[in-house]
Amino acid sequence: MSTHALCGNLGFANRVAMDFADKRVLPREMAREYLQAGARAIMQMWRDLEQAERAERKSIA
């Protein structure tokens, strides 16, 4: 997933949070899709971080 796509997906999740905070409610299906996109972005960044840590450990060893 590209950095642009990651940021876009996090933006979708942010929109749900902001709408919720402002007492606006997105249709459930849309909110669910946006939150799932945000979750996928977070999991991808987590995997990227773990991969970078493994690579760093290998370079030190």
Short mmCIF file of the C-alpha atoms (twelve columns), coordinates in Angstrom:
data_MODEL
# 
_entry.id   MODEL 
# 
loop_
_atom_site.group_PDB 
_atom_site.id 
_atom_site.type_symbol 
_atom_site.label_atom_id 
_atom_site.label_alt_id 
_atom_site.label_comp_id 
_atom_site.label_asym_id 
_atom_site.label_seq_id 
_atom_site.Cartn_x 
_atom_site.Cartn_y 
_atom_site.Cartn_z 
_atom_site.pdbx_PDB_model_num 
ATOM 1  C CA . MET A 1  0.000   0.000  0.000  1 
ATOM 2  C CA . SER A 2  1.448   3.361  -0.957 1 
ATOM 3  C CA . THR A 3  1.998   6.175  1.513  1 
ATOM 4  C CA . HIS A 4  -0.684  8.164  -0.288 1 
ATOM 5  C CA . ALA A 5  -3.197  5.335  0.134  1 
ATOM 6  C CA . LEU A 6  -2.263  4.917  3.806  1 
ATOM 7  C CA . CYS A 7  -2.854  8.608  4.471  1 
ATOM 8  C CA . GLY A 8  -6.135  8.547  2.589  1 
ATOM 9  C CA . ASN A 9  -7.370  5.555  4.571  1 
ATOM 10 C CA . LEU A 10 -6.413  7.204  7.861  1 
ATOM 11 C CA . GLY A 11 -8.274  10.293 6.684  1 
ATOM 12 C CA . PHE A 12 -11.419 8.219  6.198  1 
ATOM 13 C CA . ALA A 13 -11.202 6.956  9.787  1 
ATOM 14 C CA . ASN A 14 -10.560 10.507 10.972 1 
ATOM 15 C CA . ARG A 15 -13.703 11.686 9.192  1 
ATOM 16 C CA . VAL A 16 -15.798 9.141  11.094 1 
ATOM 17 C CA . ALA A 17 -14.278 10.275 14.390 1 
ATOM 18 C CA . MET A 18 -14.799 13.955 13.623 1 
ATOM 19 C CA . ASP A 19 -18.384 13.406 12.490 1 
ATOM 20 C CA . PHE A 20 -19.059 11.376 15.622 1 
ATOM 21 C CA . ALA A 21 -17.582 14.128 17.813 1 
ATOM 22 C CA . ASP A 22 -19.742 16.730 16.053 1 
ATOM 23 C CA . LYS A 23 -22.829 14.558 16.613 1 
ATOM 24 C CA . ARG A 24 -23.192 13.979 12.879 1 
ATOM 25 C CA . VAL A 25 -23.789 10.421 11.896 1 
ATOM 26 C CA . LEU A 26 -22.610 8.852  8.670  1 
ATOM 27 C CA . PRO A 27 -24.645 5.982  7.307  1 
ATOM 28 C CA . ARG A 28 -23.515 2.829  9.133  1 
ATOM 29 C CA . GLU A 29 -22.146 1.097  6.071  1 
ATOM 30 C CA . MET A 30 -20.081 4.131  5.101  1 
ATOM 31 C CA . ALA A 31 -18.754 4.573  8.645  1 
ATOM 32 C CA . ARG A 32 -17.866 0.874  8.820  1 
ATOM 33 C CA . GLU A 33 -16.016 1.001  5.488  1 
ATOM 34 C CA . TYR A 34 -14.117 4.128  6.511  1 
ATOM 35 C CA . LEU A 35 -13.114 2.636  9.864  1 
ATOM 36 C CA . GLN A 36 -12.018 -0.593 8.189  1 
ATOM 37 C CA . ALA A 37 -9.866  1.398  5.769  1 
ATOM 38 C CA . GLY A 38 -8.250  3.177  8.708  1 
ATOM 39 C CA . ALA A 39 -7.648  -0.112 10.493 1 
ATOM 40 C CA . ARG A 40 -6.017  -1.587 7.377  1 
ATOM 41 C CA . ALA A 41 -3.748  1.447  7.137  1 
ATOM 42 C CA . ILE A 42 -2.708  1.133  10.771 1 
ATOM 43 C CA . MET A 43 -1.999  -2.593 10.387 1 
ATOM 44 C CA . GLN A 44 0.058   -1.940 7.244  1 
ATOM 45 C CA . MET A 45 2.121   0.700  9.037  1 
ATOM 46 C CA . TRP A 46 2.597   -1.738 11.939 1 
ATOM 47 C CA . ARG A 47 3.898   -4.414 9.549  1 
ATOM 48 C CA . ASP A 48 6.187   -1.886 7.869  1 
ATOM 49 C CA . LEU A 49 7.582   -0.853 11.251 1 
ATOM 50 C CA . GLU A 50 8.196   -4.463 12.273 1 
ATOM 51 C CA . GLN A 51 9.902   -5.153 8.955  1 
ATOM 52 C CA . ALA A 52 12.162  -2.115 9.396  1 
ATOM 53 C CA . GLU A 53 13.045  -3.243 12.932 1 
ATOM 54 C CA . ARG A 54 13.943  -6.744 11.698 1 
ATOM 55 C CA . ALA A 55 16.091  -5.279 8.946  1 
ATOM 56 C CA . GLU A 56 17.840  -3.043 11.470 1 
ATOM 57 C CA . ARG A 57 18.551  -5.976 13.794 1 
ATOM 58 C CA . LYS A 58 19.974  -7.990 10.881 1 
ATOM 59 C CA . SER A 59 22.263  -5.127 9.885  1 
ATOM 60 C CA . ILE A 60 23.565  -4.841 13.454 1 
ATOM 61 C CA . ALA A 61 24.192  -8.610 13.789 1 
# 
